[in-house]
PDB file of C-alpha atoms in Angstrom:
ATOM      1  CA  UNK A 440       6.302   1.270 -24.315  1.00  0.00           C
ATOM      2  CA  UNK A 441       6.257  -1.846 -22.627  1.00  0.00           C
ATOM      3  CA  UNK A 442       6.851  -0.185 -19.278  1.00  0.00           C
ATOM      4  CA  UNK A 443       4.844   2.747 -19.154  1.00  0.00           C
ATOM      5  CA  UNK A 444       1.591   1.305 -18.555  1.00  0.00           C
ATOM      6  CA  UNK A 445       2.828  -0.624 -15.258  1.00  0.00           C
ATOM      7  CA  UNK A 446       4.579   2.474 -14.495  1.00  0.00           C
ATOM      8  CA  UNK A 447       1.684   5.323 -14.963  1.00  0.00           C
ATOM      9  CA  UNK A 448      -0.573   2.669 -13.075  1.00  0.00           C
ATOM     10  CA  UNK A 449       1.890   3.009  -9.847  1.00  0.00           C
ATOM     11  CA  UNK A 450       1.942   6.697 -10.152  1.00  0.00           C
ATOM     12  CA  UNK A 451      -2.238   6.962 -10.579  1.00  0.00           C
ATOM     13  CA  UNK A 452      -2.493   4.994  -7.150  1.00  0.00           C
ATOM     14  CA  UNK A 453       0.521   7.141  -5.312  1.00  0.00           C
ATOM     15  CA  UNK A 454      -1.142  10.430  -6.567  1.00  0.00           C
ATOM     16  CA  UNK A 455      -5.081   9.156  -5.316  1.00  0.00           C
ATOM     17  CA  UNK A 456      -3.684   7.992  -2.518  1.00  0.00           C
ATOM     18  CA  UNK A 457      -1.635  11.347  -2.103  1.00  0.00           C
ATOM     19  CA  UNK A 458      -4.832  13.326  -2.998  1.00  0.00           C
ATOM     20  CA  UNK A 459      -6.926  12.767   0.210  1.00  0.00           C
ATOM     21  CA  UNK A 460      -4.219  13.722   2.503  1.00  0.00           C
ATOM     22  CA  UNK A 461      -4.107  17.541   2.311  1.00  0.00           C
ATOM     23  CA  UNK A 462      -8.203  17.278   2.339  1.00  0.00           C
ATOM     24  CA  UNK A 463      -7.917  15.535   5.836  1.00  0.00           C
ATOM     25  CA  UNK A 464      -5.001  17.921   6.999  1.00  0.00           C
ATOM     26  CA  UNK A 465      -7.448  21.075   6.113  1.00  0.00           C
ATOM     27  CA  UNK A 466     -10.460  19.470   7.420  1.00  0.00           C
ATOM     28  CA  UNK A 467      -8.936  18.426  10.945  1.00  0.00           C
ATOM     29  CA  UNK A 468      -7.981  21.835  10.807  1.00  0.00           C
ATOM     30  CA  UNK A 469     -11.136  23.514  10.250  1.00  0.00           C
ATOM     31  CA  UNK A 470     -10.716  25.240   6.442  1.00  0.00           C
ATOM     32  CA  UNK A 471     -12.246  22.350   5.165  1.00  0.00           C
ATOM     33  CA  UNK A 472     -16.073  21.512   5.498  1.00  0.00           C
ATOM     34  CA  UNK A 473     -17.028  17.779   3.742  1.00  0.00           C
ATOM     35  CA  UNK A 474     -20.311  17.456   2.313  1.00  0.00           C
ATOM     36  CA  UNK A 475     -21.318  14.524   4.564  1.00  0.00           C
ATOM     37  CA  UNK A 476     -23.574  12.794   1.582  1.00  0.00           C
ATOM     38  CA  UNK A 477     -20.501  13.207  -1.114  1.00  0.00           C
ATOM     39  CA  UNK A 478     -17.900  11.768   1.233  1.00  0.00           C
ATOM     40  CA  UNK A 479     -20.257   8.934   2.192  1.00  0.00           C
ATOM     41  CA  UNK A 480     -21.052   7.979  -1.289  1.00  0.00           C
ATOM     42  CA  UNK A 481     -17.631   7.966  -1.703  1.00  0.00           C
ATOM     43  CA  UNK A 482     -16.021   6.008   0.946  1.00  0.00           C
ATOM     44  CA  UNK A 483     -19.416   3.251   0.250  1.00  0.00           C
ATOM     45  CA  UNK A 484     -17.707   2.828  -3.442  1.00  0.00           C
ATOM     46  CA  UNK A 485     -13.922   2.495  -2.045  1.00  0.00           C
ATOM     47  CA  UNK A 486     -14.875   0.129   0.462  1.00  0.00           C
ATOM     48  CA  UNK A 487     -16.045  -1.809  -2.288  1.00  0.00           C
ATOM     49  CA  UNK A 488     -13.972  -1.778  -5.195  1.00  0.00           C
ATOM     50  CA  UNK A 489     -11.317  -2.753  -2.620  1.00  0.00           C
ATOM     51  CA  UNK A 490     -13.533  -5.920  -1.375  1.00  0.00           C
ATOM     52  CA  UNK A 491     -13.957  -6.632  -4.490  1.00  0.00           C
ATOM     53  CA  UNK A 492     -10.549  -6.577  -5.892  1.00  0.00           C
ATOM     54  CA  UNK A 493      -9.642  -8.967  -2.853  1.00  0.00           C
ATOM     55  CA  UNK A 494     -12.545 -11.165  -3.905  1.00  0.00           C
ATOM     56  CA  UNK A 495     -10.530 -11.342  -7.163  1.00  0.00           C
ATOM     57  CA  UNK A 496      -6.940 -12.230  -6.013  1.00  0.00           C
ATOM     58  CA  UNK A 497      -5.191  -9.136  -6.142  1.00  0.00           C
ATOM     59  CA  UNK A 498      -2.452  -8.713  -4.670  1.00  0.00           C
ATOM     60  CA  UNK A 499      -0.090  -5.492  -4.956  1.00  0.00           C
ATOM     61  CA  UNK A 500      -2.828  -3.548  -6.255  1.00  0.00           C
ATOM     62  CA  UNK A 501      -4.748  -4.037  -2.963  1.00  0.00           C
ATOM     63  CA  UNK A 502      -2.655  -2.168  -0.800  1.00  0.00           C
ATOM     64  CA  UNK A 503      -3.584   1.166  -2.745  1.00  0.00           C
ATOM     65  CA  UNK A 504      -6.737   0.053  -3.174  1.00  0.00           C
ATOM     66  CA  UNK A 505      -7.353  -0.768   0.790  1.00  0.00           C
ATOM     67  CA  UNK A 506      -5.073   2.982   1.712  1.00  0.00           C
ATOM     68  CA  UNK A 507      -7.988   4.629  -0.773  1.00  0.00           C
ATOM     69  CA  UNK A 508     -10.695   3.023   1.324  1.00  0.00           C
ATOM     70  CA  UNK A 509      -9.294   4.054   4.549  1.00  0.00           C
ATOM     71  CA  UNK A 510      -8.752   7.290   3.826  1.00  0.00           C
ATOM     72  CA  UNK A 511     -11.727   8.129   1.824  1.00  0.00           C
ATOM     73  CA  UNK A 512     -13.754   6.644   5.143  1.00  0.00           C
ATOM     74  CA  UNK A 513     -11.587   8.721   7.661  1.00  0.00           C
ATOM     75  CA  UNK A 514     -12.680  11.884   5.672  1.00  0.00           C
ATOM     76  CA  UNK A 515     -16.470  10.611   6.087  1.00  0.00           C
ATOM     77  CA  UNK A 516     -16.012   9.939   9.749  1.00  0.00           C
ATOM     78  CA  UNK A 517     -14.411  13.694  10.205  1.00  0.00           C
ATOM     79  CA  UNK A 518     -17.467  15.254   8.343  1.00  0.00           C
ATOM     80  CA  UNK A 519     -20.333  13.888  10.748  1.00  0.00           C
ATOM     81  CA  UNK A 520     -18.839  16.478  13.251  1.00  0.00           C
ATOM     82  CA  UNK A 521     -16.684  18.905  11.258  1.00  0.00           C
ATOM     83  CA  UNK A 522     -18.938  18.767   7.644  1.00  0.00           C
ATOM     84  CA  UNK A 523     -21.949  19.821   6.613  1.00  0.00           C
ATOM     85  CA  UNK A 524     -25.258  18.426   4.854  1.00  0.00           C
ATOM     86  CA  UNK A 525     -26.052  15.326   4.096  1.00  0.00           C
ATOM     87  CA  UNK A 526     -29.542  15.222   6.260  1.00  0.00           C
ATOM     88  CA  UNK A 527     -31.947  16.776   3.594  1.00  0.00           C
ATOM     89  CA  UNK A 528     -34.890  14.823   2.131  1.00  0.00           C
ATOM     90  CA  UNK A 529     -32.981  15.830  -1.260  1.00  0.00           C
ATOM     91  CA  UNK A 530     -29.641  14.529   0.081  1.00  0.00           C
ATOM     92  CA  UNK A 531     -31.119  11.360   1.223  1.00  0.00           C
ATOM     93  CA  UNK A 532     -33.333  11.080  -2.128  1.00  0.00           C
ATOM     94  CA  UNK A 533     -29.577  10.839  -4.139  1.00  0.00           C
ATOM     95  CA  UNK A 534     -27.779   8.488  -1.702  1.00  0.00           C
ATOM     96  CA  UNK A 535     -30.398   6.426  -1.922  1.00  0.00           C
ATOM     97  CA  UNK A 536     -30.083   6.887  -5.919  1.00  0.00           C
ATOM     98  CA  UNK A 537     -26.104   6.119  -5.947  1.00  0.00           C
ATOM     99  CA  UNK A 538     -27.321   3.278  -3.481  1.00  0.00           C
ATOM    100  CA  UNK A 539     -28.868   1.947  -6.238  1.00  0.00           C
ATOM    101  CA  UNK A 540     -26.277   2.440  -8.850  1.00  0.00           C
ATOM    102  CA  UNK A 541     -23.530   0.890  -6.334  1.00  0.00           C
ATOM    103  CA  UNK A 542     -26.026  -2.558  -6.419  1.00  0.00           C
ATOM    104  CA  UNK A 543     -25.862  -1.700  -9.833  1.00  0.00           C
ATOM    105  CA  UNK A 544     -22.183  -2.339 -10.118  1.00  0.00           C
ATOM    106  CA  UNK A 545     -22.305  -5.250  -7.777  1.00  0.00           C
ATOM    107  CA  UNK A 546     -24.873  -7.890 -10.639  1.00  0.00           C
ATOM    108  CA  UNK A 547     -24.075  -6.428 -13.371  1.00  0.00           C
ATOM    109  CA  UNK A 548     -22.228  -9.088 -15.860  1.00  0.00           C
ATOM    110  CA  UNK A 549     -21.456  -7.033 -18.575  1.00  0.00           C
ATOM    111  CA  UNK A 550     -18.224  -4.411 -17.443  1.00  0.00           C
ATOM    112  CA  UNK A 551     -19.310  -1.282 -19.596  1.00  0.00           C
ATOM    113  CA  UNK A 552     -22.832  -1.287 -17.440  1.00  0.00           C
ATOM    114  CA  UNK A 553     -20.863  -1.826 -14.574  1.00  0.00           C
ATOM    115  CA  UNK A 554     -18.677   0.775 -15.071  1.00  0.00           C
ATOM    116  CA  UNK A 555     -21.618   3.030 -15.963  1.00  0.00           C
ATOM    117  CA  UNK A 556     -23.244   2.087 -12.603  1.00  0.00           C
ATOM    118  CA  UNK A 557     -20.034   3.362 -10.917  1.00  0.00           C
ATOM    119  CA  UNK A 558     -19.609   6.878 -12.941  1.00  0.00           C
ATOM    120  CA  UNK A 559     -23.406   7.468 -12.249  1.00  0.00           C
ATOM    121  CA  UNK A 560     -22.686   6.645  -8.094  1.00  0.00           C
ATOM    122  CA  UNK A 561     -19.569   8.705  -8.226  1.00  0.00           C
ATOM    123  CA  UNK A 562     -21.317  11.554 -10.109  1.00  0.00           C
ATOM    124  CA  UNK A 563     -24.593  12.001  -7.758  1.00  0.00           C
ATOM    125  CA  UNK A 564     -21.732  12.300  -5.179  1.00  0.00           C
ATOM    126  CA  UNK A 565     -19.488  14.966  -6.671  1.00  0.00           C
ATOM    127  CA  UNK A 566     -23.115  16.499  -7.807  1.00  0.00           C
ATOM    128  CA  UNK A 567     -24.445  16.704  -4.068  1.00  0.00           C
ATOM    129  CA  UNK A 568     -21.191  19.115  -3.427  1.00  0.00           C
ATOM    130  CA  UNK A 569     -21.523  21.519  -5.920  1.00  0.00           C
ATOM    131  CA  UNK A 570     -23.942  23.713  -4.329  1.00  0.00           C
ATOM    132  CA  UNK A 571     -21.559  24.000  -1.184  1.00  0.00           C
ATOM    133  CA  UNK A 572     -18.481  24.376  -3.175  1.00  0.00           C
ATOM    134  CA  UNK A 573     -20.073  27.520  -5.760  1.00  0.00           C
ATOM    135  CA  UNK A 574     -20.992  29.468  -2.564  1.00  0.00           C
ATOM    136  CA  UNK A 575     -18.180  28.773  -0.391  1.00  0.00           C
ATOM    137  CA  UNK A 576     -15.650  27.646  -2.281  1.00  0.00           C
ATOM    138  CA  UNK A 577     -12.854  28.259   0.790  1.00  0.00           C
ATOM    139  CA  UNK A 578     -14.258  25.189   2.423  1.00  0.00           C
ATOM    140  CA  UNK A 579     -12.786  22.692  -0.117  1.00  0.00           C
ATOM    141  CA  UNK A 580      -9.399  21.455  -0.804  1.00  0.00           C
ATOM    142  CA  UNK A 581      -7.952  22.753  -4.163  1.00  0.00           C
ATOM    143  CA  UNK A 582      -5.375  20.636  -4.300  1.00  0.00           C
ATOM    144  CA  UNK A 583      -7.273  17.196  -3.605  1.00  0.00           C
ATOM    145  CA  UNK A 584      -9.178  17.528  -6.878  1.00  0.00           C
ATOM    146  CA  UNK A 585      -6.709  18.903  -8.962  1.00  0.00           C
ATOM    147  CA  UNK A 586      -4.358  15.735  -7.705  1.00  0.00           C
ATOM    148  CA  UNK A 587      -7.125  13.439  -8.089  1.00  0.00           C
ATOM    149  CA  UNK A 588      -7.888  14.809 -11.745  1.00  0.00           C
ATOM    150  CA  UNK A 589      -4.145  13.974 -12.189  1.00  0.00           C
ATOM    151  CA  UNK A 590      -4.433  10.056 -11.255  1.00  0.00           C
ATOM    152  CA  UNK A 591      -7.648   9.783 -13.226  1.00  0.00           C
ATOM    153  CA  UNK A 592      -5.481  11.078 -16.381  1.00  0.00           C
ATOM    154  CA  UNK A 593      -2.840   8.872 -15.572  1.00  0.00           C
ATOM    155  CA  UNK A 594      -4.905   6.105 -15.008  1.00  0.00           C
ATOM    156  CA  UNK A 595      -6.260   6.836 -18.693  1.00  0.00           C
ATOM    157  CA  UNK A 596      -2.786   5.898 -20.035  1.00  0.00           C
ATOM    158  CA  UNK A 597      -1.881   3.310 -18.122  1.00  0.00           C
ATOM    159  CA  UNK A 598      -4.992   1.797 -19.728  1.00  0.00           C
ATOM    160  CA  UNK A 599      -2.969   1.298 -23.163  1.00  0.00           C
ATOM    161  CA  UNK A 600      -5.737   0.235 -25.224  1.00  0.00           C
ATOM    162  CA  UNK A 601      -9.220   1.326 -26.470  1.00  0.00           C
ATOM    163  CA  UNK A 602     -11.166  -0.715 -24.357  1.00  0.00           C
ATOM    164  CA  UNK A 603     -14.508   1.633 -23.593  1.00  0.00           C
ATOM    165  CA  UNK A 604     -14.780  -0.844 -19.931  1.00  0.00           C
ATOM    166  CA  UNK A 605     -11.491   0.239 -18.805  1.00  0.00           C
ATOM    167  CA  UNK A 606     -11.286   3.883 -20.395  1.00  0.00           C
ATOM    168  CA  UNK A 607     -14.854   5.755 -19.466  1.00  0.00           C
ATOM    169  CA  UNK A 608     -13.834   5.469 -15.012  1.00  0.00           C
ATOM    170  CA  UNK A 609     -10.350   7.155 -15.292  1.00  0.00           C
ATOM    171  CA  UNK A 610     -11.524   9.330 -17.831  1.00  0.00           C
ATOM    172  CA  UNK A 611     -14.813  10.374 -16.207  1.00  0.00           C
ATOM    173  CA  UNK A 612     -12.574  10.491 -12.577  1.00  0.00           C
ATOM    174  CA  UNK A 613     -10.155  13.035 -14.388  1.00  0.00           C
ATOM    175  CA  UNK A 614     -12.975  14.929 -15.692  1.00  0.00           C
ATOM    176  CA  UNK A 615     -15.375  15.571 -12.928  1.00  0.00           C
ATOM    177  CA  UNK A 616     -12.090  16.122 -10.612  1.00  0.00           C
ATOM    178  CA  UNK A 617     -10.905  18.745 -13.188  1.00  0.00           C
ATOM    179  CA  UNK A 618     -14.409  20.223 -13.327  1.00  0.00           C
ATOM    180  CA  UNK A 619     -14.504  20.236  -9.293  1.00  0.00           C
ATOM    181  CA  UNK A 620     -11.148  22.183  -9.322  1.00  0.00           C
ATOM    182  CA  UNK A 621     -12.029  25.018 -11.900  1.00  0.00           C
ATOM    183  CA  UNK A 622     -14.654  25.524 -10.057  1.00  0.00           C
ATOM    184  CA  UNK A 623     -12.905  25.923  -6.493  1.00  0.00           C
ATOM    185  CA  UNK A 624     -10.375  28.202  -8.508  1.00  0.00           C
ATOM    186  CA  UNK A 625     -12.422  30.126 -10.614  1.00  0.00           C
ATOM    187  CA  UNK A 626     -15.046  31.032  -7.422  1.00  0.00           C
ATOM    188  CA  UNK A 627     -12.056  31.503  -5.255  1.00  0.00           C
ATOM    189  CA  UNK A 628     -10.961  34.074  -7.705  1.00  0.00           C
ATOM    190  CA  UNK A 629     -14.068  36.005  -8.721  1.00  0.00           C
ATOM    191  CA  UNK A 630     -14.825  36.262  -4.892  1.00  0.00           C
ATOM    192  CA  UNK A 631     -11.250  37.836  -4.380  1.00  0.00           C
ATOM    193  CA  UNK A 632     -11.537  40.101  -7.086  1.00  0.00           C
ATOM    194  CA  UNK A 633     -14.871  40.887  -5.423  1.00  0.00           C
ATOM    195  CA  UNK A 634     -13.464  42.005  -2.195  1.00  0.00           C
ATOM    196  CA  UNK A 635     -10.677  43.938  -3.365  1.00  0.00           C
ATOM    197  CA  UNK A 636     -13.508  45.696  -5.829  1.00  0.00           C
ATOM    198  CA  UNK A 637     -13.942  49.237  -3.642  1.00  0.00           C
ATOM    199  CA  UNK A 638     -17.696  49.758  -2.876  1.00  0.00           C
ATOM    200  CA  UNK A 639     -19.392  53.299  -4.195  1.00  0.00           C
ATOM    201  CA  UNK A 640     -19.473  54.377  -1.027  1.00  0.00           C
ATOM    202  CA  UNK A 641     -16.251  53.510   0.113  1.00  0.00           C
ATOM    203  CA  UNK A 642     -14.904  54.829  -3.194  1.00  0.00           C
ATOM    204  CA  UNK A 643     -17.087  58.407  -2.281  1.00  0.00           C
ATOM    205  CA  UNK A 644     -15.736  58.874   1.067  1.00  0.00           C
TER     206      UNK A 644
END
């Protein structure tokens, strides 16, 4: 037992860091249309959480943590030209309200509110996407959620012990990602079934 921790911690970071690939593959190549607020929220909380685990002396753990940033940020950069919203008074009303909850995150002492001030970031950004993703659900990546629901529940065991601090990010991060991917399957699906669904007057004729 001693060794799966260390060793479902690895895998968590290989599979994040895995996760954002195929979502910068499709959206170089056009199938894949960022919602520019999400993805900035985003990259804002893995550029820090990767300063701030160098503030603390890590060491192996950086290099993940520093590949996250990077790639998180090069799918930001890509949606200015190839994404869409982002530039509503509504979309700038809740980056400025996971603005807050990143500062949040930065004073507070106690982890758990910390922590809290992180989900709540996180969640406005996966929230702002939603919209987007239930009417076109062809311009996301499937398999960047479902992988990223993967490292949050892997992330969850390499925890190894009930600490609520440590437990409620991976769990949330496997969660929401989960939630993000029924939904991408589930519309995908419906608006298949949809199309191959003969209209009366096709059926008529």
């Amino acid at each position: 037992m001693t060794y799966v921790a260390p060793v479902l911690g690895l895998l968590a970071g290989v599979v994040g860091i895995a996760d954002t690939i195929p979502y910068v593959r499709d959206t170089v190549g056009g199938s894949t249309r960022p919602h520019r607020g999400t993805w900035l929220i985003w990259s804002v909380l893995a550029i820090v959480v990767c300063l701030s685990q160098r503030a603390d002396g890590a060491s192996w753990s950086l290099i993940m943590a520093a590949a996250q940033a990077v790639l998180t940020s090069a799918v930001f950069l890509l949606s200015i030209r190839r994404g869409e919203g982002g530039l509503s008074p509504a979309d700038v009303l809740m980056i400025a309200l996971a603005g807050s909850g990143v500062i949040g995150w930065i004073v507070a002492d106690e982890p758990v509110i910390a922590t809290v001030c992180v989900v709540a970031a996180d969640l406005i950004g996966a929230a702002m996407m939603v919209p987007k993703t239930y009417r076109d659900p062809g311009s996301e990546t499937l398999a960047t959620f479902a992988l990223a629901s993967l490292s949050g529940a892997l992330a969850a065991g390499a925890v190894g012990v009930p600490d609520a601090s440590l437990l409620l990010y991976p769990v949330y991060f496997c969660l929401v990602n989960g939630a993000i991917a029924v939904l991408i399957h589930h519309r995908r699906s419906l608006l298949a079934s949809l199309q191959r669904t003969p209209s009366p007057a096709r059926s008529l004729g």
